[in-house]
Amino acid sequence: MAGKAGKQSRSGSGLSGRKGAGEPEDEVQPLQAVLVADSFNRRFFPVTKDQPRALLPLGNVAMIDYTLEFLTSTGVQETFVFCCWMAGKIKEHLQKSKWCRPTSPNTVHVITSEMYRSLGDVLRDVDAKSLVRSDFVLVYGDVVSNIDVSQALQEHRQRRKVEKNISVMTMIFKESSPGHRSRCEEDDVIVAVDSKSRRILHYQKTQGLKKLQFPMNIFHNGSDEFEIRHDLLDCHISICSPQVAELYTDNFDYQTRDDFVRGILVNEEILGNQIHLHVTKDGYGVRVSNLLMYDSVSSDMVRRWVYPVTPEANFTGQKGRSCTYSRHNVYRGSGVSLGHGSQMAENVLIGSDTSIGANCYISNSVIGNNCTIGDNVNLDHAYIWNNVHIASGVAISQSVVCGRAEVKAGVTLSKQCVLAYNVVIGPNVTLPEGTVVSMHHPDEEEDEDDDEFLSDDAEVGHTKDKTKLKVFNPAEVGAEGKGYIWKASVLDDAEDDELSQCLWGLVLNPDAESQSEDSEPDGPDEPMSPFPEVDDVKVFQVEVLGTLQRGLEENISWDNLVLEINSLKYAYNITLKEVMQVITRVVLEYPFHQEGPQLTASKYFSLFLPVSVCVFLFFLNCTCKFGHDRNECLCLILSY
């Protein structure tokens, strides 16, 4: 199957695509995947002002290559790569890779748009183009995994075969104890799940929460037994039905996957859609969501926890990128020279054509291709990217030095420092812990509309260089240094600390994205009322009546009416029980609104039966998926 990279369009209308999505496939379709190459956050900022996150090197291999290798190994035959920022670079990278060779079993399509601002935008475009024909795998371009998803896929298809269109997503989790290095605070979750069916009953992120709140409906949802689990790592791998893309289209407020999960769980009683989970004890699956996870995954890669994806495997097939493996997990690329007295203690990867001076000590580090390292250099948990020059007498600990950067003699980088692309530091300076240095001045941010696109991948290439002529501060970067300490004049110390915390995934403060993904919108300390204000119920009743009248007058389809009433339910924070009460009242009183209160019984039923019974039965069927809900509706009618 020939590999392709470029903008794609598909024939066929959206209507035909939806028809195919609404029914289980009799014939097994080729497995497809949607890979989102944009991050839609600023976890790697300002590094990603020069390179998209999907192309950042991890173990001297671009992150997106790990994701594509995982998808291909799990049986995916067609992958749609969606990207916005630096799409040309991603496309060029893929065109040169093995994924676009005629022998590739996985056909890759690159689809670009400047309008993508969230995962929701991507999946709405998937639906508009009718790209997916059956169940598909949804991942980001920074997922590293060797998990075999065949069992999860089989379980997902079996559920959809038994219960038509009920299960719309299966999320894959890995058993991982709290505090494990593969877990970070921003992705820490608690999940309530039905023990038998594996249906997710509640999904909540714990970041920033002092206490946890669980909805009462998980205790009377019909499950004989359920579990509350905090020992699960979200692998950010989801098996989705084609309905997922449609649901994003129908719900414009779904921007993230967490928005979707929360919406499905809250709306399950109305629409009947369910989300399940698959837990694996074997395999490896982590999203590189920040530099803390970058450090963790890089270490795991060198320690061979992602086997068979190992540094010496050269799974990308690039020429001149092979390396040899020796004891203590030491990898040396071709053309590496090592000076006299230098030691590579353990867990070290050195890229091709790299030169290392004398009396160096290197441990738990990754060094890129074409790097030059002087004498008496000490590297511990250091990540040195391609084409970096490090002079003699340098010490680097748990820090990242990006491509084409230069570290002059006598420099010390304390923990969690980041030198972005082309930065020059030194000589003879010590950068404090958490220092971030970039060639882009922080004041550039004042000219960018951050509220419009909160992303790692904030595109500066679309605008002219707005950097004013500024002088580098030798007290910060050294007498020969080039770069700016990433501390904007408009930021106070607390906000500057937050930048470092976001990069390294420490105690993160909720930002715009995490707040939208938080399952408790009112905050942990605000008391939650189980019932809305009475005025809200009255306004909701008026809106439902108007919607019903307009639907009958304009002959609007019942599907659209249900969708509109469902959106009103969320707008006014109305519970399902109150929805049934309001709809019952509105339908039974509909003839009076048409002809006034002076109605005979015969006249009432002549207006009610032809129209309202059909409407009422339709809403009854759509809002009451379970027997006890129908019984409650009948009791409401009898008590009216």
XYZ file of C-alpha atoms in Angstrom:
640
model
C 0.000 0.000 0.000
C 1.539 3.277 -1.079
C 2.202 5.919 1.572
C 0.932 9.445 0.919
C 1.491 12.807 2.545
C -0.531 15.821 1.558
C -3.913 17.457 1.902
C -6.642 14.942 1.274
C -10.260 15.154 0.282
C -12.780 12.359 0.219
C -15.702 11.867 -2.070
C -19.098 11.133 -0.648
C -21.472 13.261 1.326
C -21.542 13.608 5.061
C -25.008 12.009 5.045
C -23.735 8.789 3.586
C -20.869 8.788 6.070
C -23.304 9.141 8.968
C -25.415 6.322 7.687
C -22.411 4.033 7.632
C -21.440 5.197 11.103
C -24.813 4.449 12.578
C -24.717 0.729 11.876
C -22.219 -1.986 12.762
C -20.130 -3.019 9.802
C -20.860 -6.503 8.425
C -17.505 -6.454 6.672
C -14.389 -5.727 8.718
C -12.985 -2.444 7.481
C -9.262 -1.573 7.473
C -8.309 -0.085 10.822
C -7.898 3.687 10.667
C -6.312 6.190 13.038
C -6.582 9.914 13.696
C -3.267 11.369 14.861
C -3.370 14.930 16.192
C 0.075 16.466 15.676
C -0.748 19.743 17.460
C -0.678 19.991 21.242
C -3.142 22.881 21.862
C -1.273 23.874 25.032
C 2.021 25.519 26.022
C 3.753 22.744 27.893
C 6.940 22.955 25.749
C 6.868 26.694 25.191
C 9.080 28.577 24.156
C 10.973 25.622 22.632
C 8.096 25.013 20.230
C 8.310 28.506 18.787
C 11.008 26.984 16.549
C 9.868 23.377 16.128
C 6.498 21.621 16.505
C 6.257 19.263 19.453
C 5.624 16.259 17.221
C 9.097 16.700 15.695
C 11.017 17.257 18.923
C 13.648 14.521 19.358
C 13.198 11.858 22.024
C 16.034 9.365 22.052
C 17.236 11.076 18.849
C 13.980 10.180 17.076
C 11.074 12.539 16.364
C 8.148 11.911 18.702
C 5.674 11.436 15.862
C 7.722 8.482 14.583
C 7.107 6.608 17.838
C 3.381 7.222 17.503
C 3.286 6.051 13.886
C 5.347 2.968 14.754
C 2.878 2.113 17.519
C -0.115 2.560 15.213
C 1.433 0.472 12.460
C 2.457 -2.316 14.816
C -1.079 -2.498 16.194
C -2.565 -3.054 12.742
C -3.545 0.440 11.602
C -3.586 0.632 7.814
C -4.550 4.258 7.276
C -3.596 7.266 9.418
C -4.802 10.842 9.135
C -2.271 13.282 10.582
C -3.869 16.611 11.499
C -1.643 19.607 12.077
C -1.802 23.371 12.081
C 1.526 24.836 13.190
C 4.553 24.197 10.966
C 2.604 21.733 8.856
C 5.244 22.052 6.130
C 7.933 20.709 8.436
C 5.784 17.785 9.510
C 4.843 16.979 5.924
C 8.471 17.154 4.799
C 9.529 14.884 7.651
C 6.894 12.293 6.787
C 7.691 12.410 3.066
C 11.279 11.478 3.838
C 10.299 8.749 6.290
C 9.544 5.085 5.737
C 5.831 5.804 6.254
C 5.577 7.166 2.713
C 7.402 4.389 0.975
C 5.414 2.100 -1.360
C 6.068 -0.824 1.001
C 4.578 0.894 4.030
C 1.578 -1.018 5.479
C 0.206 2.224 6.890
C -0.923 4.916 4.453
C -0.349 8.361 5.962
C -2.345 11.450 4.973
C -1.389 14.893 6.262
C -4.352 17.251 6.609
C -3.633 20.855 7.499
C -5.714 23.855 8.443
C -5.017 27.132 10.202
C -8.448 26.838 11.830
C -7.586 23.924 14.126
C -7.597 25.251 17.679
C -8.552 22.117 19.604
C -9.150 18.391 19.334
C -12.809 19.252 18.824
C -11.997 21.216 15.658
C -10.044 18.250 14.314
C -12.812 15.719 14.921
C -15.459 18.049 13.519
C -13.350 18.185 10.359
C -13.108 14.382 10.372
C -16.897 14.272 10.420
C -17.282 16.971 7.751
C -14.935 15.120 5.378
C -16.411 11.670 6.232
C -12.894 10.301 6.650
C -13.591 7.400 9.006
C -15.648 4.435 7.871
C -15.555 2.310 11.022
C -13.927 2.190 14.457
C -10.678 4.164 14.617
C -7.797 4.834 17.017
C -7.402 8.367 18.371
C -3.954 9.490 19.598
C -1.778 12.577 19.876
C 1.569 12.843 18.090
C 3.551 12.611 21.325
C 2.341 9.191 22.509
C 5.010 6.518 23.013
C 3.605 3.006 23.357
C 4.093 -0.664 22.615
C 0.677 -1.776 23.910
C -1.151 -4.411 21.910
C -4.630 -2.916 21.484
C -6.060 -5.904 19.573
C -7.899 -7.226 22.634
C -9.306 -3.784 23.468
C -10.410 -3.387 19.853
C -12.088 -6.798 19.872
C -13.920 -5.970 23.132
C -15.045 -2.632 21.701
C -16.411 -4.223 18.526
C -18.140 -6.970 20.484
C -19.905 -4.433 22.700
C -21.092 -2.501 19.668
C -22.324 -5.710 18.069
C -24.309 -6.741 21.149
C -25.610 -3.269 22.009
C -25.982 -1.338 18.810
C -24.358 2.118 18.938
C -24.247 2.139 22.753
C -20.484 2.110 23.367
C -18.884 5.011 21.520
C -15.362 4.934 23.005
C -12.966 2.589 24.777
C -10.191 4.319 26.704
C -6.971 2.401 27.336
C -5.379 2.583 30.781
C -2.250 1.009 32.237
C -2.047 -0.183 35.817
C 0.360 2.193 37.531
C 0.553 2.992 41.223
C 0.203 6.628 42.374
C 3.577 8.315 42.530
C 5.065 6.216 39.737
C 7.396 8.281 37.565
C 5.265 7.623 34.494
C 2.438 9.615 36.109
C 2.347 13.391 36.402
C -0.096 15.590 38.267
C -1.821 17.112 35.274
C -2.838 13.663 33.975
C -3.686 12.126 37.350
C -7.233 10.724 37.305
C -9.704 8.806 39.431
C -12.097 6.510 37.600
C -15.282 4.806 38.791
C -16.041 1.762 36.643
C -18.617 -1.011 36.553
C -16.773 -4.158 37.609
C -18.503 -6.456 35.103
C -19.180 -4.382 32.010
C -16.107 -2.097 32.394
C -18.361 0.891 31.731
C -16.953 4.163 33.040
C -19.337 5.711 35.565
C -17.231 8.677 36.640
C -13.984 10.216 35.367
C -12.281 13.015 37.273
C -8.901 14.694 37.101
C -7.392 15.319 40.515
C -5.081 18.208 39.656
C -5.577 21.127 42.034
C -8.349 19.415 44.000
C -8.204 19.228 47.794
C -11.181 16.912 47.956
C -13.044 14.652 45.558
C -16.758 14.611 44.855
C -18.614 11.712 43.282
C -22.113 11.988 41.806
C -24.770 9.981 43.613
C -25.953 8.308 40.419
C -22.909 6.012 40.390
C -24.401 4.315 43.454
C -27.746 3.564 41.789
C -26.882 3.135 38.121
C -27.967 -0.509 37.960
C -24.486 -1.934 38.570
C -24.213 -4.750 41.079
C -20.601 -3.834 41.785
C -18.309 -0.973 40.833
C -14.733 0.055 41.539
C -13.148 3.420 42.292
C -9.600 3.284 40.987
C -6.644 5.589 41.446
C -4.062 3.117 40.169
C -4.588 3.793 36.464
C -2.426 5.718 34.021
C -4.303 7.262 31.113
C -2.343 6.220 28.022
C -4.196 8.781 25.862
C -5.089 6.012 23.414
C -8.781 5.770 22.572
C -10.695 3.389 20.328
C -13.587 5.388 18.918
C -16.681 4.618 16.921
C -17.487 6.913 13.981
C -20.195 8.418 16.199
C -17.498 10.208 18.196
C -16.766 12.607 15.353
C -20.500 13.172 14.889
C -20.978 13.920 18.576
C -18.242 16.550 18.415
C -20.101 18.119 15.496
C -23.408 18.050 17.371
C -21.848 19.542 20.507
C -19.858 22.608 19.536
C -18.687 23.096 23.130
C -16.671 19.846 23.069
C -13.069 21.043 22.671
C -10.998 18.412 24.500
C -11.358 14.695 25.038
C -12.190 15.398 28.668
C -15.076 17.630 27.530
C -16.346 14.708 25.474
C -16.012 12.171 28.303
C -17.734 14.437 30.788
C -20.529 15.212 28.315
C -21.154 11.543 27.562
C -21.225 10.561 31.238
C -23.559 13.404 32.222
C -25.774 12.846 29.187
C -25.791 9.037 29.304
C -29.308 8.793 30.694
C -30.657 10.935 27.828
C -28.819 9.689 24.755
C -27.739 6.272 26.030
C -24.126 6.522 24.846
C -21.500 4.874 27.023
C -17.730 4.905 27.428
C -15.783 1.820 28.486
C -12.217 1.253 29.540
C -9.625 -1.408 28.914
C -6.916 -1.913 31.529
C -3.628 -3.529 30.599
C -0.980 -4.767 32.977
C 1.578 -5.278 30.240
C 3.069 -2.940 27.719
C 4.071 0.698 27.851
C 1.938 3.709 27.019
C 2.710 7.309 27.994
C 2.030 10.725 26.530
C 5.013 13.106 26.627
C 2.927 15.951 28.005
C 5.746 17.998 29.594
C 9.479 17.890 30.251
C 9.036 15.787 33.361
C 7.442 13.102 31.196
C 10.089 13.743 28.542
C 12.753 12.907 31.132
C 10.836 9.837 32.302
C 10.102 8.439 28.826
C 13.653 9.089 27.603
C 15.015 7.159 30.584
C 12.552 4.321 29.982
C 13.536 4.204 26.314
C 17.217 3.869 27.141
C 16.408 1.282 29.820
C 14.515 -0.736 27.170
C 11.101 -0.588 28.823
C 9.522 0.131 25.416
C 10.889 -3.023 23.780
C 10.911 -3.800 20.863
C 11.216 -0.056 20.242
C 14.807 0.388 21.398
C 17.551 2.847 20.365
C 19.595 0.290 18.419
C 16.541 -1.011 16.520
C 16.535 2.003 14.137
C 12.847 1.379 13.432
C 12.667 4.588 11.393
C 14.989 3.088 8.784
C 17.117 6.242 8.522
C 20.566 5.727 7.051
C 23.492 6.382 9.329
C 21.307 6.383 12.451
C 22.035 2.882 13.701
C 23.921 2.364 16.939
C 25.515 -0.418 18.934
C 24.259 -1.628 22.303
C 26.533 -2.630 25.154
C 26.163 -3.473 28.820
C 24.813 -0.968 31.339
C 22.489 0.286 28.581
C 25.134 2.264 26.720
C 24.425 3.013 23.041
C 26.969 4.450 20.609
C 26.109 5.672 17.128
C 28.349 5.377 14.122
C 31.289 7.754 13.955
C 31.380 8.445 17.714
C 34.760 9.364 19.159
C 35.459 9.126 22.896
C 38.410 10.902 24.517
C 40.900 9.342 26.903
C 39.624 8.827 30.403
C 35.979 9.546 29.589
C 33.353 7.334 31.183
C 29.851 6.441 30.092
C 28.511 5.090 33.350
C 25.033 3.778 32.539
C 21.908 4.528 30.536
C 23.653 6.661 27.937
C 22.738 7.160 24.279
C 25.173 8.956 21.971
C 24.119 9.867 18.444
C 26.094 9.497 15.251
C 29.184 11.590 14.429
C 29.446 12.999 17.955
C 32.825 13.807 19.477
C 33.463 13.636 23.234
C 36.639 15.011 24.841
C 38.831 13.619 27.564
C 37.949 12.946 31.190
C 34.194 13.375 30.761
C 31.641 11.653 32.951
C 28.244 10.920 31.389
C 25.327 9.089 33.011
C 21.595 8.784 32.354
C 21.824 11.133 29.374
C 20.965 11.326 25.697
C 23.291 13.124 23.288
C 22.192 13.881 19.748
C 23.887 13.627 16.376
C 26.802 15.809 15.251
C 27.533 17.169 18.728
C 30.903 18.342 20.037
C 31.703 17.989 23.729
C 34.923 19.296 25.278
C 37.112 17.993 28.058
C 36.109 17.550 31.710
C 32.362 17.744 31.040
C 29.901 16.254 33.521
C 26.457 15.271 32.205
C 23.776 13.716 34.406
C 20.189 13.366 33.173
C 21.135 15.778 30.395
C 19.326 15.844 27.057
C 21.552 17.282 24.359
C 19.876 17.600 20.971
C 21.482 17.628 17.517
C 24.345 19.933 16.486
C 25.113 21.228 19.983
C 28.566 22.478 20.976
C 29.621 22.121 24.629
C 32.986 23.507 25.666
C 35.294 22.217 28.379
C 34.539 22.317 32.084
C 30.733 22.308 31.704
C 28.337 20.633 34.163
C 24.721 19.927 33.196
C 22.135 18.239 35.434
C 18.548 17.287 34.488
C 18.322 19.919 31.781
C 17.558 20.184 28.073
C 19.860 21.801 25.514
C 18.047 22.201 22.180
C 19.489 21.994 18.693
C 22.293 24.293 17.519
C 22.799 25.716 21.016
C 26.274 26.432 22.377
C 27.455 26.119 25.972
C 30.793 27.802 26.510
C 33.538 26.898 28.943
C 32.932 26.878 32.666
C 29.129 26.966 32.481
C 26.943 25.150 35.000
C 23.312 24.372 34.252
C 21.390 23.600 37.430
C 18.400 21.268 37.459
C 15.466 21.848 35.122
C 17.110 24.423 32.895
C 16.105 24.721 29.251
C 18.232 26.243 26.494
C 16.059 26.709 23.416
C 17.277 26.550 19.832
C 20.398 28.595 18.866
C 21.006 29.915 22.391
C 24.589 30.661 23.469
C 25.499 30.615 27.174
C 28.769 31.634 28.843
C 31.508 31.551 29.501
C 31.800 30.964 33.237
C 28.198 31.491 34.349
C 25.855 29.406 36.462
C 22.189 29.302 35.556
C 19.873 28.881 38.549
C 17.441 25.987 38.767
C 14.483 26.267 36.403
C 16.044 28.875 34.090
C 14.579 29.022 30.579
C 16.579 30.813 27.860
C 15.292 31.504 24.344
C 16.322 33.568 21.346
C 12.762 34.927 21.328
C 12.294 37.835 23.689
C 9.385 37.362 26.123
C 7.966 40.740 25.107
C 6.994 39.168 21.780
C 4.143 37.543 23.673
C 2.568 40.930 24.249
C 1.977 41.188 20.502
C 0.338 37.789 20.232
C -3.278 37.001 20.996
C -2.803 34.198 23.511
C -6.529 33.938 24.176
C -7.146 33.057 20.554
C -4.750 30.120 20.427
C -3.333 28.763 23.667
C -0.882 26.347 22.153
C 2.672 25.137 22.324
C 2.573 25.624 18.635
C 1.899 29.377 18.601
C 2.774 30.265 15.066
C 5.187 33.133 14.845
C 6.005 32.281 11.258
C 2.722 33.798 10.059
C 3.697 37.243 11.305
C 6.616 39.496 10.725
C 9.454 39.472 13.217
C 8.161 41.740 15.925
C 11.255 41.453 18.085
C 12.636 44.861 18.757
C 16.398 45.369 18.684
C 17.354 44.302 22.171
C 20.679 43.739 23.841
C 21.508 40.446 25.517
C 22.208 40.772 29.228
C 25.748 39.468 29.926
C 24.922 39.183 33.632
C 22.300 36.567 32.723
C 23.756 34.692 29.738
C 27.475 35.483 29.970
C 29.821 37.868 28.190
C 29.516 35.972 24.896
C 25.988 34.724 25.455
C 23.016 35.110 23.161
C 19.501 34.677 24.444
C 16.878 36.037 26.791
C 15.878 34.719 30.174
C 12.231 33.809 29.712
C 10.781 36.181 32.246
C 8.524 38.798 30.702
C 8.416 42.219 32.335
C 4.667 41.843 32.739
C 5.027 38.684 34.818
C 5.446 38.625 38.553
C 7.537 36.013 40.353
C 4.588 33.673 40.886
C 3.736 33.643 37.182
C 7.382 33.112 36.283
C 7.460 30.096 38.586
C 4.342 28.815 36.834
C 6.189 28.826 33.484
C 8.876 26.528 34.884
C 6.266 24.351 36.572
C 4.299 23.978 33.327
C 7.443 22.970 31.435
C 8.433 20.339 33.962
C 4.937 19.223 34.992
C 5.303 19.929 38.684
C 2.610 21.514 40.868
C 0.689 22.976 37.992
C -1.833 25.747 38.402
C -5.062 25.157 36.467
C -4.992 27.089 33.209
C -7.721 27.686 30.663
C -7.444 24.158 29.256
C -7.282 22.300 32.554
C -10.239 24.270 33.853
C -12.249 23.284 30.816
C -11.263 19.676 31.418
C -12.030 19.770 35.139
C -15.098 17.719 35.905
C -16.104 20.121 38.688
C -16.731 23.492 37.009
C -17.653 25.318 40.186
C -14.402 24.527 42.000
C -13.792 22.170 44.875
C -14.700 24.577 47.646
C -17.981 25.821 46.258
C -21.012 23.910 47.528
C -22.911 22.131 44.795
C -26.669 22.426 44.772
C -28.461 19.239 43.707
C -31.294 21.279 42.174
C -31.253 24.441 40.029
C -32.943 27.651 40.960
C -36.728 27.629 40.520
C -36.475 30.527 38.083
C -34.206 28.452 35.880
C -36.804 25.705 35.692
C -39.497 28.207 34.701
C -37.296 29.748 32.017
C -36.383 26.274 30.778
C -40.106 25.412 30.517
C -40.759 28.540 28.451
C -37.843 27.707 26.165
C -39.048 24.111 25.687
C -42.546 25.315 24.826
C -41.161 27.783 22.287
C -38.927 25.117 20.798
C -41.860 22.701 20.491
C -44.121 25.307 18.860
C -41.457 26.385 16.407
C -40.631 22.769 15.571
C -44.254 21.999 14.697
C -44.721 25.195 12.714
C -41.478 24.829 10.742
C -41.616 21.021 10.513
C -38.219 20.616 12.195
C -37.050 17.041 12.596
C -37.484 15.455 16.003
C -33.756 14.695 16.177
C -32.936 18.389 15.989
C -35.604 19.230 18.566
C -34.162 16.731 21.043
C -30.669 18.123 20.442
C -31.884 21.674 21.041
C -33.738 20.750 24.237
C -30.672 18.842 25.405
C -28.515 21.958 24.945
C -31.102 23.966 26.917
C -30.816 21.394 29.708
C -27.101 22.154 30.077
C -27.582 25.902 29.676
C -29.974 26.037 32.646
C -28.363 23.201 34.671
C -31.546 21.114 34.730
C -31.535 17.557 36.060
C -32.959 14.648 34.085
C -35.927 14.327 36.477
C -36.802 17.982 35.988
C -36.458 17.588 32.216
C -39.112 14.866 32.333
C -41.331 17.014 34.561
C -41.070 20.012 32.254
C -41.613 18.043 29.039
C -44.621 16.273 30.576
C -46.176 19.587 31.583
C -45.400 21.302 28.273
C -46.854 18.482 26.177
C -49.998 18.050 28.256
C -50.649 21.810 28.319
C -49.886 22.299 24.636
C -53.584 22.314 23.495
C -54.370 25.092 26.020
C -51.581 27.228 24.598
C -53.075 26.747 21.149
C -56.764 27.408 21.855
C -56.885 28.952 25.331
C -58.201 27.556 28.655
C -61.849 27.155 27.558
C -61.578 23.767 25.942
C -63.996 20.883 25.982
C -62.634 17.430 26.506
C -63.333 16.446 22.933
C -61.624 19.551 21.586
C -58.649 19.009 23.884
C -58.110 15.435 22.719
C -58.665 16.378 19.093
C -55.663 18.745 19.399
C -53.619 16.540 21.702
C -53.841 13.130 20.023
C -52.769 13.844 16.417
C -49.662 15.834 17.311
C -48.746 15.856 20.978
C -48.950 12.100 21.502
C -46.406 11.541 18.752
C -44.132 14.226 20.142
C -44.542 13.021 23.706
C -43.821 9.412 22.850
C -40.759 10.455 20.931
C -39.350 12.471 23.804
C -40.301 9.731 26.237
C -38.300 7.251 24.216
C -35.278 9.544 23.856
C -35.033 10.774 27.434
C -35.907 7.519 29.177
C -33.503 4.781 28.274
C -34.240 2.639 31.283
C -37.374 1.077 32.745
C -37.386 3.043 36.002
C -37.240 6.304 34.026
C -40.303 5.294 31.993
C -42.162 4.370 35.143
C -41.361 7.764 36.608
C -42.687 9.455 33.468
C -45.940 7.503 33.699
C -46.290 8.517 37.350
C -45.831 12.145 36.344
C -48.609 11.836 33.758
C -50.974 10.219 36.251
C -50.267 12.887 38.867
C -50.796 15.777 36.455
